mmCIF file with all atom_site columns, C-alpha atoms (C1' of nucleotides) in Angstrom:
data_model
loop_
_atom_site.group_PDB
_atom_site.id
_atom_site.type_symbol
_atom_site.label_atom_id
_atom_site.label_alt_id
_atom_site.label_comp_id
_atom_site.label_asym_id
_atom_site.label_entity_id
_atom_site.label_seq_id
_atom_site.pdbx_PDB_ins_code
_atom_site.Cartn_x
_atom_site.Cartn_y
_atom_site.Cartn_z
_atom_site.occupancy
_atom_site.B_iso_or_equiv
_atom_site.pdbx_formal_charge
_atom_site.auth_seq_id
_atom_site.auth_comp_id
_atom_site.auth_asym_id
_atom_site.auth_atom_id
_atom_site.pdbx_PDB_model_num
ATOM 1   C CA    . MET A 1 1   ? -138.900 32.808 167.276 1.00 0.00 ? 1   MET A CA    1
ATOM 2   C CA    . ASN A 1 2   ? -140.126 31.442 164.013 1.00 0.00 ? 2   ASN A CA    1
ATOM 3   C CA    . TYR A 1 3   ? -142.029 33.545 161.585 1.00 0.00 ? 3   TYR A CA    1
ATOM 4   C CA    . PRO A 1 4   ? -144.454 31.818 159.296 1.00 0.00 ? 4   PRO A CA    1
ATOM 5   C CA    . SER A 1 5   ? -144.704 32.568 155.669 1.00 0.00 ? 5   SER A CA    1
ATOM 6   C CA    . ASN A 1 6   ? -147.120 35.395 155.317 1.00 0.00 ? 6   ASN A CA    1
ATOM 7   C CA    . PRO A 1 7   ? -148.919 35.380 152.005 1.00 0.00 ? 7   PRO A CA    1
ATOM 8   C CA    . ASN A 1 8   ? -150.806 38.495 151.211 1.00 0.00 ? 8   ASN A CA    1
ATOM 9   C CA    . PRO A 1 9   ? -152.257 38.171 147.752 1.00 0.00 ? 9   PRO A CA    1
ATOM 10  C CA    . SER A 1 10  ? -153.195 41.798 147.570 1.00 0.00 ? 10  SER A CA    1
ATOM 11  C CA    . SER A 1 11  ? -153.130 41.827 143.800 1.00 0.00 ? 11  SER A CA    1
ATOM 12  C CA    . THR A 1 12  ? -155.867 39.225 143.531 1.00 0.00 ? 12  THR A CA    1
ATOM 13  C CA    . ASP A 1 13  ? -159.566 39.128 144.113 1.00 0.00 ? 13  ASP A CA    1
ATOM 14  C CA    . PHE A 1 14  ? -159.417 36.784 147.016 1.00 0.00 ? 14  PHE A CA    1
ATOM 15  C CA    . ALA A 1 15  ? -157.606 33.807 148.407 1.00 0.00 ? 15  ALA A CA    1
ATOM 16  C CA    . GLU A 1 16  ? -158.799 30.966 150.478 1.00 0.00 ? 16  GLU A CA    1
ATOM 17  C CA    . ILE A 1 17  ? -157.493 27.996 152.334 1.00 0.00 ? 17  ILE A CA    1
ATOM 18  C CA    . PHE A 1 18  ? -157.378 25.031 150.079 1.00 0.00 ? 18  PHE A CA    1
ATOM 19  C CA    . LYS A 1 19  ? -155.660 22.363 151.992 1.00 0.00 ? 19  LYS A CA    1
ATOM 20  C CA    . PHE A 1 20  ? -154.905 21.152 155.458 1.00 0.00 ? 20  PHE A CA    1
ATOM 21  C CA    . ASP A 1 21  ? -151.853 19.074 155.186 1.00 0.00 ? 21  ASP A CA    1
ATOM 22  C CA    . ASP A 1 22  ? -150.093 18.053 158.312 1.00 0.00 ? 22  ASP A CA    1
ATOM 23  C CA    . TYR A 1 23  ? -152.443 17.213 161.110 1.00 0.00 ? 23  TYR A CA    1
ATOM 24  C CA    . ASP A 1 24  ? -153.373 13.951 162.652 1.00 0.00 ? 24  ASP A CA    1
ATOM 25  C CA    . ASP A 1 25  ? -157.030 13.334 163.352 1.00 0.00 ? 25  ASP A CA    1
ATOM 26  C CA    . ASP A 1 26  ? -157.026 14.662 166.909 1.00 0.00 ? 26  ASP A CA    1
ATOM 27  C CA    . ALA A 1 27  ? -155.114 17.790 166.032 1.00 0.00 ? 27  ALA A CA    1
ATOM 28  C CA    . PHE A 1 28  ? -157.271 18.324 163.008 1.00 0.00 ? 28  PHE A CA    1
ATOM 29  C CA    . GLN A 1 29  ? -160.441 17.985 165.028 1.00 0.00 ? 29  GLN A CA    1
ATOM 30  C CA    . MET A 1 30  ? -159.078 20.374 167.597 1.00 0.00 ? 30  MET A CA    1
ATOM 31  C CA    . ILE A 1 31  ? -158.341 22.871 164.905 1.00 0.00 ? 31  ILE A CA    1
ATOM 32  C CA    . MET A 1 32  ? -161.771 22.573 163.440 1.00 0.00 ? 32  MET A CA    1
ATOM 33  C CA    . ASP A 1 33  ? -163.199 23.123 166.889 1.00 0.00 ? 33  ASP A CA    1
ATOM 34  C CA    . GLU A 1 34  ? -161.268 26.329 167.142 1.00 0.00 ? 34  GLU A CA    1
ATOM 35  C CA    . ILE A 1 35  ? -161.934 27.931 163.842 1.00 0.00 ? 35  ILE A CA    1
ATOM 36  C CA    . SER A 1 36  ? -164.983 29.221 162.174 1.00 0.00 ? 36  SER A CA    1
ATOM 37  C CA    . LEU A 1 37  ? -165.066 29.673 158.454 1.00 0.00 ? 37  LEU A CA    1
ATOM 38  C CA    . GLU A 1 38  ? -166.918 32.819 157.630 1.00 0.00 ? 38  GLU A CA    1
ATOM 39  C CA    . ASP A 1 39  ? -170.542 32.101 158.263 1.00 0.00 ? 39  ASP A CA    1
ATOM 40  C CA    . HIS A 1 40  ? -169.894 28.407 158.712 1.00 0.00 ? 40  HIS A CA    1
ATOM 41  C CA    . SER A 1 41  ? -169.110 26.815 162.031 1.00 0.00 ? 41  SER A CA    1
ATOM 42  C CA    . PRO A 1 42  ? -168.463 23.321 160.885 1.00 0.00 ? 42  PRO A CA    1
ATOM 43  C CA    . THR A 1 43  ? -167.703 20.240 162.885 1.00 0.00 ? 43  THR A CA    1
ATOM 44  C CA    . LEU A 1 44  ? -165.686 17.614 161.172 1.00 0.00 ? 44  LEU A CA    1
ATOM 45  C CA    . SER A 1 45  ? -165.662 13.904 161.652 1.00 0.00 ? 45  SER A CA    1
ATOM 46  C CA    . TRP A 1 46  ? -164.757 10.790 159.795 1.00 0.00 ? 46  TRP A CA    1
ATOM 47  C CA    . ASN A 1 47  ? -167.345 8.117  159.303 1.00 0.00 ? 47  ASN A CA    1
ATOM 48  C CA    . SER A 1 48  ? -166.767 4.377  159.264 1.00 0.00 ? 48  SER A CA    1
ATOM 49  C CA    . SER A 1 49  ? -165.607 4.553  155.670 1.00 0.00 ? 49  SER A CA    1
ATOM 50  C CA    . ASP A 1 50  ? -163.088 7.228  156.610 1.00 0.00 ? 50  ASP A CA    1
ATOM 51  C CA    . LYS A 1 51  ? -165.011 9.769  154.596 1.00 0.00 ? 51  LYS A CA    1
ATOM 52  C CA    . LEU A 1 52  ? -164.713 13.268 155.850 1.00 0.00 ? 52  LEU A CA    1
ATOM 53  C CA    . GLN A 1 53  ? -168.015 14.693 157.012 1.00 0.00 ? 53  GLN A CA    1
ATOM 54  C CA    . VAL A 1 54  ? -168.719 18.307 157.778 1.00 0.00 ? 54  VAL A CA    1
ATOM 55  C CA    . THR A 1 55  ? -171.770 19.524 159.600 1.00 0.00 ? 55  THR A CA    1
ATOM 56  C CA    . SER A 1 56  ? -172.481 23.202 159.723 1.00 0.00 ? 56  SER A CA    1
ATOM 57  C CA    . PRO A 1 57  ? -175.530 25.323 160.481 1.00 0.00 ? 57  PRO A CA    1
ATOM 58  C CA    . LEU A 1 58  ? -175.950 25.731 156.763 1.00 0.00 ? 58  LEU A CA    1
ATOM 59  C CA    . GLN A 1 59  ? -175.495 22.269 155.450 1.00 0.00 ? 59  GLN A CA    1
ATOM 60  C CA    . THR A 1 60  ? -174.123 18.823 155.975 1.00 0.00 ? 60  THR A CA    1
ATOM 61  C CA    . SER A 1 61  ? -171.560 17.653 153.493 1.00 0.00 ? 61  SER A CA    1
ATOM 62  C CA    . LEU A 1 62  ? -170.006 14.298 152.927 1.00 0.00 ? 62  LEU A CA    1
ATOM 63  C CA    . ALA A 1 63  ? -166.767 14.002 151.063 1.00 0.00 ? 63  ALA A CA    1
ATOM 64  C CA    . THR A 1 64  ? -166.564 11.798 148.045 1.00 0.00 ? 64  THR A CA    1
ATOM 65  C CA    . SER A 1 65  ? -163.038 10.860 148.932 1.00 0.00 ? 65  SER A CA    1
ATOM 66  C CA    . PRO A 1 66  ? -161.331 10.374 152.276 1.00 0.00 ? 66  PRO A CA    1
ATOM 67  C CA    . THR A 1 67  ? -159.071 13.327 151.815 1.00 0.00 ? 67  THR A CA    1
ATOM 68  C CA    . SER A 1 68  ? -160.974 16.157 150.271 1.00 0.00 ? 68  SER A CA    1
ATOM 69  C CA    . LEU A 1 69  ? -164.135 18.091 150.883 1.00 0.00 ? 69  LEU A CA    1
ATOM 70  C CA    . GLU A 1 70  ? -165.563 21.380 149.807 1.00 0.00 ? 70  GLU A CA    1
ATOM 71  C CA    . ILE A 1 71  ? -167.588 23.418 152.213 1.00 0.00 ? 71  ILE A CA    1
ATOM 72  C CA    . GLY A 1 72  ? -170.071 25.324 150.180 1.00 0.00 ? 72  GLY A CA    1
ATOM 73  C CA    . ASP A 1 73  ? -168.270 27.150 147.443 1.00 0.00 ? 73  ASP A CA    1
ATOM 74  C CA    . LYS A 1 74  ? -165.763 28.754 149.759 1.00 0.00 ? 74  LYS A CA    1
ATOM 75  C CA    . THR A 1 75  ? -163.349 26.329 151.229 1.00 0.00 ? 75  THR A CA    1
ATOM 76  C CA    . GLU A 1 76  ? -161.899 23.069 150.215 1.00 0.00 ? 76  GLU A CA    1
ATOM 77  C CA    . ILE A 1 77  ? -160.320 21.024 152.928 1.00 0.00 ? 77  ILE A CA    1
ATOM 78  C CA    . LYS A 1 78  ? -157.916 18.252 152.340 1.00 0.00 ? 78  LYS A CA    1
ATOM 79  C CA    . LYS A 1 79  ? -156.657 16.003 155.034 1.00 0.00 ? 79  LYS A CA    1
ATOM 80  C CA    . ARG A 1 80  ? -154.175 13.252 155.375 1.00 0.00 ? 80  ARG A CA    1
ATOM 81  C CA    . LYS A 1 81  ? -152.125 11.734 158.117 1.00 0.00 ? 81  LYS A CA    1
ATOM 82  C CA    . ARG A 1 82  ? -148.983 13.523 158.984 1.00 0.00 ? 82  ARG A CA    1
ATOM 83  C CA    . HIS A 1 83  ? -145.904 11.622 158.013 1.00 0.00 ? 83  HIS A CA    1
ATOM 84  C CA    . LYS A 1 84  ? -142.704 11.707 159.966 1.00 0.00 ? 84  LYS A CA    1
ATOM 85  C CA    . ASP A 1 85  ? -140.467 14.609 158.983 1.00 0.00 ? 85  ASP A CA    1
ATOM 86  C CA    . ASP A 1 86  ? -143.149 16.141 156.824 1.00 0.00 ? 86  ASP A CA    1
ATOM 87  C CA    . PRO A 1 87  ? -142.429 19.774 156.266 1.00 0.00 ? 87  PRO A CA    1
ATOM 88  C CA    . ILE A 1 88  ? -145.027 22.343 157.133 1.00 0.00 ? 88  ILE A CA    1
ATOM 89  C CA    . ILE A 1 89  ? -146.986 23.101 154.004 1.00 0.00 ? 89  ILE A CA    1
ATOM 90  C CA    . HIS A 1 90  ? -149.667 25.616 153.227 1.00 0.00 ? 90  HIS A CA    1
ATOM 91  C CA    . VAL A 1 91  ? -151.499 25.694 149.946 1.00 0.00 ? 91  VAL A CA    1
ATOM 92  C CA    . PHE A 1 92  ? -153.388 28.755 148.851 1.00 0.00 ? 92  PHE A CA    1
ATOM 93  C CA    . LYS A 1 93  ? -155.861 28.788 146.017 1.00 0.00 ? 93  LYS A CA    1
ATOM 94  C CA    . THR A 1 94  ? -156.001 32.260 144.619 1.00 0.00 ? 94  THR A CA    1
ATOM 95  C CA    . LYS A 1 95  ? -158.096 33.752 141.897 1.00 0.00 ? 95  LYS A CA    1
ATOM 96  C CA    . SER A 1 96  ? -155.629 35.422 139.618 1.00 0.00 ? 96  SER A CA    1
ATOM 97  C CA    . THR A 1 97  ? -156.139 35.887 135.939 1.00 0.00 ? 97  THR A CA    1
ATOM 98  C CA    . LYS A 1 98  ? -153.114 38.032 135.277 1.00 0.00 ? 98  LYS A CA    1
ATOM 99  C CA    . GLU A 1 99  ? -150.151 37.605 137.529 1.00 0.00 ? 99  GLU A CA    1
ATOM 100 C CA    . ILE A 1 100 ? -148.872 34.292 138.654 1.00 0.00 ? 100 ILE A CA    1
ATOM 101 C CA    . ALA A 1 101 ? -146.606 35.555 141.435 1.00 0.00 ? 101 ALA A CA    1
ATOM 102 C CA    . LEU A 1 102 ? -148.272 36.895 144.552 1.00 0.00 ? 102 LEU A CA    1
ATOM 103 C CA    . ASP A 1 103 ? -146.812 39.687 146.628 1.00 0.00 ? 103 ASP A CA    1
ATOM 104 C CA    . ASP A 1 104 ? -146.613 38.105 150.045 1.00 0.00 ? 104 ASP A CA    1
ATOM 105 C CA    . GLY A 1 105 ? -144.108 40.492 151.586 1.00 0.00 ? 105 GLY A CA    1
ATOM 106 C CA    . TYR A 1 106 ? -141.102 38.235 151.230 1.00 0.00 ? 106 TYR A CA    1
ATOM 107 C CA    . LYS A 1 107 ? -138.368 38.309 148.623 1.00 0.00 ? 107 LYS A CA    1
ATOM 108 C CA    . TRP A 1 108 ? -138.115 35.204 146.477 1.00 0.00 ? 108 TRP A CA    1
ATOM 109 C CA    . ARG A 1 109 ? -135.617 33.856 144.006 1.00 0.00 ? 109 ARG A CA    1
ATOM 110 C CA    . LYS A 1 110 ? -136.903 31.655 141.225 1.00 0.00 ? 110 LYS A CA    1
ATOM 111 C CA    . TYR A 1 111 ? -134.824 28.544 140.733 1.00 0.00 ? 111 TYR A CA    1
ATOM 112 C CA    . GLY A 1 112 ? -136.781 26.269 138.447 1.00 0.00 ? 112 GLY A CA    1
ATOM 113 C CA    . LYS A 1 113 ? -139.703 25.727 136.135 1.00 0.00 ? 113 LYS A CA    1
ATOM 114 C CA    . LYS A 1 114 ? -141.190 22.421 135.150 1.00 0.00 ? 114 LYS A CA    1
ATOM 115 C CA    . PRO A 1 115 ? -144.015 21.242 132.954 1.00 0.00 ? 115 PRO A CA    1
ATOM 116 C CA    . ILE A 1 116 ? -146.331 19.099 135.055 1.00 0.00 ? 116 ILE A CA    1
ATOM 117 C CA    . ARG A 1 117 ? -148.081 16.118 133.583 1.00 0.00 ? 117 ARG A CA    1
ATOM 118 C CA    . GLY A 1 118 ? -151.756 16.807 133.055 1.00 0.00 ? 118 GLY A CA    1
ATOM 119 C CA    . ASN A 1 119 ? -151.376 20.534 133.497 1.00 0.00 ? 119 ASN A CA    1
ATOM 120 C CA    . PRO A 1 120 ? -150.887 22.740 130.436 1.00 0.00 ? 120 PRO A CA    1
ATOM 121 C CA    . PHE A 1 121 ? -149.240 25.335 132.656 1.00 0.00 ? 121 PHE A CA    1
ATOM 122 C CA    . PRO A 1 122 ? -145.766 24.892 134.134 1.00 0.00 ? 122 PRO A CA    1
ATOM 123 C CA    . ARG A 1 123 ? -144.949 24.876 137.837 1.00 0.00 ? 123 ARG A CA    1
ATOM 124 C CA    . HIS A 1 124 ? -142.585 27.549 139.125 1.00 0.00 ? 124 HIS A CA    1
ATOM 125 C CA    . TYR A 1 125 ? -140.134 26.970 141.975 1.00 0.00 ? 125 TYR A CA    1
ATOM 126 C CA    . HIS A 1 126 ? -139.002 29.721 144.321 1.00 0.00 ? 126 HIS A CA    1
ATOM 127 C CA    . LYS A 1 127 ? -136.746 29.983 147.349 1.00 0.00 ? 127 LYS A CA    1
ATOM 128 C CA    . CYS A 1 128 ? -136.635 32.719 149.941 1.00 0.00 ? 128 CYS A CA    1
ATOM 129 C CA    . SER A 1 129 ? -133.923 35.190 148.964 1.00 0.00 ? 129 SER A CA    1
ATOM 130 C CA    . ASP A 1 130 ? -132.511 35.219 152.493 1.00 0.00 ? 130 ASP A CA    1
ATOM 131 C CA    . PRO A 1 131 ? -129.415 33.017 152.274 1.00 0.00 ? 131 PRO A CA    1
ATOM 132 C CA    . ASP A 1 132 ? -130.072 31.497 155.706 1.00 0.00 ? 132 ASP A CA    1
ATOM 133 C CA    . CYS A 1 133 ? -133.738 30.786 155.093 1.00 0.00 ? 133 CYS A CA    1
ATOM 134 C CA    . ILE A 1 134 ? -134.817 27.594 153.397 1.00 0.00 ? 134 ILE A CA    1
ATOM 135 C CA    . VAL A 1 135 ? -138.478 28.388 152.789 1.00 0.00 ? 135 VAL A CA    1
ATOM 136 C CA    . LYS A 1 136 ? -139.710 27.411 149.355 1.00 0.00 ? 136 LYS A CA    1
ATOM 137 C CA    . LYS A 1 137 ? -142.850 28.029 147.419 1.00 0.00 ? 137 LYS A CA    1
ATOM 138 C CA    . LYS A 1 138 ? -144.276 26.506 144.288 1.00 0.00 ? 138 LYS A CA    1
ATOM 139 C CA    . ILE A 1 139 ? -146.720 28.239 142.001 1.00 0.00 ? 139 ILE A CA    1
ATOM 140 C CA    . GLU A 1 140 ? -148.923 26.609 139.410 1.00 0.00 ? 140 GLU A CA    1
ATOM 141 C CA    . ARG A 1 141 ? -152.264 27.120 137.787 1.00 0.00 ? 141 ARG A CA    1
ATOM 142 C CA    . ASP A 1 142 ? -155.123 24.974 138.968 1.00 0.00 ? 142 ASP A CA    1
ATOM 143 C CA    . THR A 1 143 ? -155.724 22.420 136.243 1.00 0.00 ? 143 THR A CA    1
ATOM 144 C CA    . ASN A 1 144 ? -159.438 22.359 136.929 1.00 0.00 ? 144 ASN A CA    1
ATOM 145 C CA    . ASN A 1 145 ? -159.831 26.114 137.255 1.00 0.00 ? 145 ASN A CA    1
ATOM 146 C CA    . PRO A 1 146 ? -157.277 27.904 135.091 1.00 0.00 ? 146 PRO A CA    1
ATOM 147 C CA    . GLU A 1 147 ? -158.337 31.242 136.521 1.00 0.00 ? 147 GLU A CA    1
ATOM 148 C CA    . TYR A 1 148 ? -156.975 30.108 139.878 1.00 0.00 ? 148 TYR A CA    1
ATOM 149 C CA    . VAL A 1 149 ? -153.392 29.819 141.001 1.00 0.00 ? 149 VAL A CA    1
ATOM 150 C CA    . LEU A 1 150 ? -152.181 27.385 143.620 1.00 0.00 ? 150 LEU A CA    1
ATOM 151 C CA    . THR A 1 151 ? -149.348 28.650 145.788 1.00 0.00 ? 151 THR A CA    1
ATOM 152 C CA    . THR A 1 152 ? -147.670 26.060 147.988 1.00 0.00 ? 152 THR A CA    1
ATOM 153 C CA    . TYR A 1 153 ? -145.485 27.296 150.831 1.00 0.00 ? 153 TYR A CA    1
ATOM 154 C CA    . GLU A 1 154 ? -143.075 24.866 152.431 1.00 0.00 ? 154 GLU A CA    1
ATOM 155 C CA    . GLY A 1 155 ? -141.316 25.574 155.714 1.00 0.00 ? 155 GLY A CA    1
ATOM 156 C CA    . ARG A 1 156 ? -141.165 28.558 158.010 1.00 0.00 ? 156 ARG A CA    1
ATOM 157 C CA    . HIS A 1 157 ? -139.220 31.731 157.575 1.00 0.00 ? 157 HIS A CA    1
ATOM 158 C CA    . ASN A 1 158 ? -136.627 32.178 160.312 1.00 0.00 ? 158 ASN A CA    1
ATOM 159 C CA    . HIS A 1 159 ? -136.722 35.932 159.916 1.00 0.00 ? 159 HIS A CA    1
ATOM 160 C CA    . PRO A 1 160 ? -139.407 38.583 159.675 1.00 0.00 ? 160 PRO A CA    1
ATOM 161 C CA    . SER A 1 161 ? -140.833 39.817 156.434 1.00 0.00 ? 161 SER A CA    1
ATOM 162 C CA    . PRO A 1 162 ? -138.556 42.373 154.821 1.00 0.00 ? 162 PRO A CA    1
ATOM 163 C CA    . SER A 1 163 ? -141.552 44.538 154.068 1.00 0.00 ? 163 SER A CA    1
ATOM 164 C CA    . VAL A 1 164 ? -144.785 45.123 155.912 1.00 0.00 ? 164 VAL A CA    1
ATOM 165 C CA    . VAL A 1 165 ? -145.803 42.846 158.747 1.00 0.00 ? 165 VAL A CA    1
ATOM 166 C CA    . TYR A 1 166 ? -149.416 42.303 157.899 1.00 0.00 ? 166 TYR A CA    1
ATOM 167 C CA    . CYS A 1 167 ? -150.380 40.236 160.883 1.00 0.00 ? 167 CYS A CA    1
ATOM 168 C CA    . ASP A 1 168 ? -148.767 39.982 164.269 1.00 0.00 ? 168 ASP A CA    1
ATOM 169 C CA    . SER A 1 169 ? -149.189 37.626 167.126 1.00 0.00 ? 169 SER A CA    1
ATOM 170 C CA    . ASP A 1 170 ? -147.349 37.220 170.396 1.00 0.00 ? 170 ASP A CA    1
ATOM 171 C CA    . ASP A 1 171 ? -147.619 33.498 170.377 1.00 0.00 ? 171 ASP A CA    1
ATOM 172 C CA    . PHE A 1 172 ? -146.492 32.348 166.984 1.00 0.00 ? 172 PHE A CA    1
ATOM 173 C CA    . GLY A 1 173 ? -144.824 29.056 167.576 1.00 0.00 ? 173 GLY A CA    1
ATOM 174 C CA    . LEU A 1 174 ? -146.615 28.466 170.840 1.00 0.00 ? 174 LEU A CA    1
ATOM 175 C CA    . THR A 1 175 ? -150.233 27.897 170.005 1.00 0.00 ? 175 THR A CA    1
ATOM 176 C CA    . SER A 1 176 ? -151.446 25.031 167.919 1.00 0.00 ? 176 SER A CA    1
ATOM 177 C CA    . LEU A 1 177 ? -153.234 27.328 165.554 1.00 0.00 ? 177 LEU A CA    1
ATOM 178 C CA    . ASN A 1 178 ? -153.270 30.842 164.353 1.00 0.00 ? 178 ASN A CA    1
ATOM 179 C CA    . THR A 1 179 ? -156.106 32.076 162.270 1.00 0.00 ? 179 THR A CA    1
ATOM 180 C CA    . LEU A 1 180 ? -155.224 35.157 160.346 1.00 0.00 ? 180 LEU A CA    1
ATOM 181 C CA    . SER A 1 181 ? -157.369 37.296 158.167 1.00 0.00 ? 181 SER A CA    1
ATOM 182 C CA    . PHE A 1 182 ? -155.683 39.193 155.415 1.00 0.00 ? 182 PHE A CA    1
ATOM 183 C CA    . GLN A 1 183 ? -158.722 40.232 153.485 1.00 0.00 ? 183 GLN A CA    1
ATOM 184 C CA    . THR A 1 184 ? -162.374 39.481 153.725 1.00 0.00 ? 184 THR A CA    1
ATOM 185 C CA    . HIS A 1 185 ? -162.000 36.087 152.186 1.00 0.00 ? 185 HIS A CA    1
ATOM 186 C CA    . THR A 1 186 ? -158.418 35.328 153.011 1.00 0.00 ? 186 THR A CA    1
ATOM 187 C CA    . TYR A 1 187 ? -157.654 32.954 155.824 1.00 0.00 ? 187 TYR A CA    1
ATOM 188 C CA    . ARG A 1 188 ? -154.551 31.278 156.895 1.00 0.00 ? 188 ARG A CA    1
ATOM 189 C CA    . TYR A 1 189 ? -153.986 28.440 159.285 1.00 0.00 ? 189 TYR A CA    1
ATOM 190 C CA    . SER A 1 190 ? -150.727 27.395 160.771 1.00 0.00 ? 190 SER A CA    1
ATOM 191 C CA    . HIS A 1 191 ? -149.437 25.573 163.777 1.00 0.00 ? 191 HIS A CA    1
ATOM 192 C CA    . SER A 1 192 ? -146.280 25.498 165.803 1.00 0.00 ? 192 SER A CA    1
ATOM 193 C CA    . ALA A 1 193 ? -143.152 23.895 164.545 1.00 0.00 ? 193 ALA A CA    1
ATOM 194 C CA    . PRO A 1 194 ? -142.647 20.340 165.804 1.00 0.00 ? 194 PRO A CA    1
ATOM 195 C "C1'" . DC  B 2 1   ? -121.983 45.398 139.136 1.00 0.00 ? 1   DC  B "C1'" 1
ATOM 196 C "C1'" . DG  B 2 2   ? -124.713 42.697 142.251 1.00 0.00 ? 2   DG  B "C1'" 1
ATOM 197 C "C1'" . DT  B 2 3   ? -128.980 40.209 141.992 1.00 0.00 ? 3   DT  B "C1'" 1
ATOM 198 C "C1'" . DT  B 2 4   ? -132.494 37.610 139.659 1.00 0.00 ? 4   DT  B "C1'" 1
ATOM 199 C "C1'" . DT  B 2 5   ? -134.241 34.894 135.799 1.00 0.00 ? 5   DT  B "C1'" 1
ATOM 200 C "C1'" . DT  B 2 6   ? -133.820 31.550 132.371 1.00 0.00 ? 6   DT  B "C1'" 1
ATOM 201 C "C1'" . DT  B 2 7   ? -133.159 27.026 130.949 1.00 0.00 ? 7   DT  B "C1'" 1
ATOM 202 C "C1'" . DG  B 2 8   ? -131.183 22.530 129.977 1.00 0.00 ? 8   DG  B "C1'" 1
ATOM 203 C "C1'" . DA  B 2 9   ? -128.838 19.222 132.611 1.00 0.00 ? 9   DA  B "C1'" 1
ATOM 204 C "C1'" . DC  B 2 10  ? -128.672 16.574 136.468 1.00 0.00 ? 10  DC  B "C1'" 1
ATOM 205 C "C1'" . DC  B 2 11  ? -130.490 13.987 140.318 1.00 0.00 ? 11  DC  B "C1'" 1
ATOM 206 C "C1'" . DC  B 2 12  ? -133.545 11.041 142.855 1.00 0.00 ? 12  DC  B "C1'" 1
ATOM 207 C "C1'" . DG  B 2 13  ? -137.378 8.187  144.260 1.00 0.00 ? 13  DG  B "C1'" 1
ATOM 208 C "C1'" . DC  B 2 14  ? -140.702 5.112  142.708 1.00 0.00 ? 14  DC  B "C1'" 1
ATOM 209 C "C1'" . DG  B 2 15  ? -143.157 1.683  139.956 1.00 0.00 ? 15  DG  B "C1'" 1
ATOM 210 C "C1'" . DC  B 2 16  ? -142.684 -1.856 136.776 1.00 0.00 ? 16  DC  B "C1'" 1
ATOM 211 C "C1'" . DG  C 3 1   ? -132.219 -1.921 136.170 1.00 0.00 ? 1   DG  C "C1'" 1
ATOM 212 C "C1'" . DC  C 3 2   ? -134.691 1.311  133.597 1.00 0.00 ? 2   DC  C "C1'" 1
ATOM 213 C "C1'" . DG  C 3 3   ? -137.838 4.916  132.476 1.00 0.00 ? 3   DG  C "C1'" 1
ATOM 214 C "C1'" . DC  C 3 4   ? -140.631 8.533  134.014 1.00 0.00 ? 4   DC  C "C1'" 1
ATOM 215 C "C1'" . DG  C 3 5   ? -142.097 12.456 136.635 1.00 0.00 ? 5   DG  C "C1'" 1
ATOM 216 C "C1'" . DG  C 3 6   ? -140.888 15.867 139.626 1.00 0.00 ? 6   DG  C "C1'" 1
ATOM 217 C "C1'" . DG  C 3 7   ? -137.352 18.778 142.109 1.00 0.00 ? 7   DG  C "C1'" 1
ATOM 218 C "C1'" . DT  C 3 8   ? -132.857 21.249 141.982 1.00 0.00 ? 8   DT  C "C1'" 1
ATOM 219 C "C1'" . DC  C 3 9   ? -128.476 23.012 140.165 1.00 0.00 ? 9   DC  C "C1'" 1
ATOM 220 C "C1'" . DA  C 3 10  ? -125.827 26.205 137.924 1.00 0.00 ? 10  DA  C "C1'" 1
ATOM 221 C "C1'" . DA  C 3 11  ? -123.996 28.859 134.014 1.00 0.00 ? 11  DA  C "C1'" 1
ATOM 222 C "C1'" . DA  C 3 12  ? -125.221 32.333 131.200 1.00 0.00 ? 12  DA  C "C1'" 1
ATOM 223 C "C1'" . DA  C 3 13  ? -128.227 35.959 130.180 1.00 0.00 ? 13  DA  C "C1'" 1
ATOM 224 C "C1'" . DA  C 3 14  ? -131.052 39.595 131.638 1.00 0.00 ? 14  DA  C "C1'" 1
ATOM 225 C "C1'" . DC  C 3 15  ? -132.141 43.128 134.690 1.00 0.00 ? 15  DC  C "C1'" 1
ATOM 226 C "C1'" . DG  C 3 16  ? -132.019 47.503 137.245 1.00 0.00 ? 16  DG  C "C1'" 1
#
DNA sequence: CGTTTTTGACCCGCGC
DNA sequence: GCGCGGGTCAAAAACG
């Protein structure tokens, strides 16, 4: 049984899904058919120019680039083709003016810090403290919105959270999608390991 | 005293 | 082949 990373940014105002990373078009469409984003129930499609289009009861949006689209002011979706051997990645965009490290229930060991070109704030590199677990996360401030922090999780924990299990599901690793709600505005999407 | 953080060095892929 | 940007290592320091 694999356990996904389980971010729970309890110390922040809210978090929201920022990026879909590793789905092909069919899988992505299937996912969008399954989920509803708060008061939106969007359908997604790609037009002839490969621009992402979202139609919801509230509005119709057309992306300005093939890979990114904001739905209202809540959710930004990014999409690209899945590459072979791509790791599973989740990116969370979290409003956080004070602390840069989120308490997500797992223990992490920091192993690097790097200045990133174009970003006045450095990126921090963390590994799961479990010696047999290879999950990593990167933390950096959003260049465009310095009051937000981007947390990128890579891989799946092979062990449960050492602290509280915030969300449980019998079919982690079996279904194509789990939609979890941590707080009012916190959503998480994952899919089974390949 | 075991674990984590800090920090410069090292490594590696990519574009030129 | 070289330089650059990004990712990781690892030794020492800091921490609790």
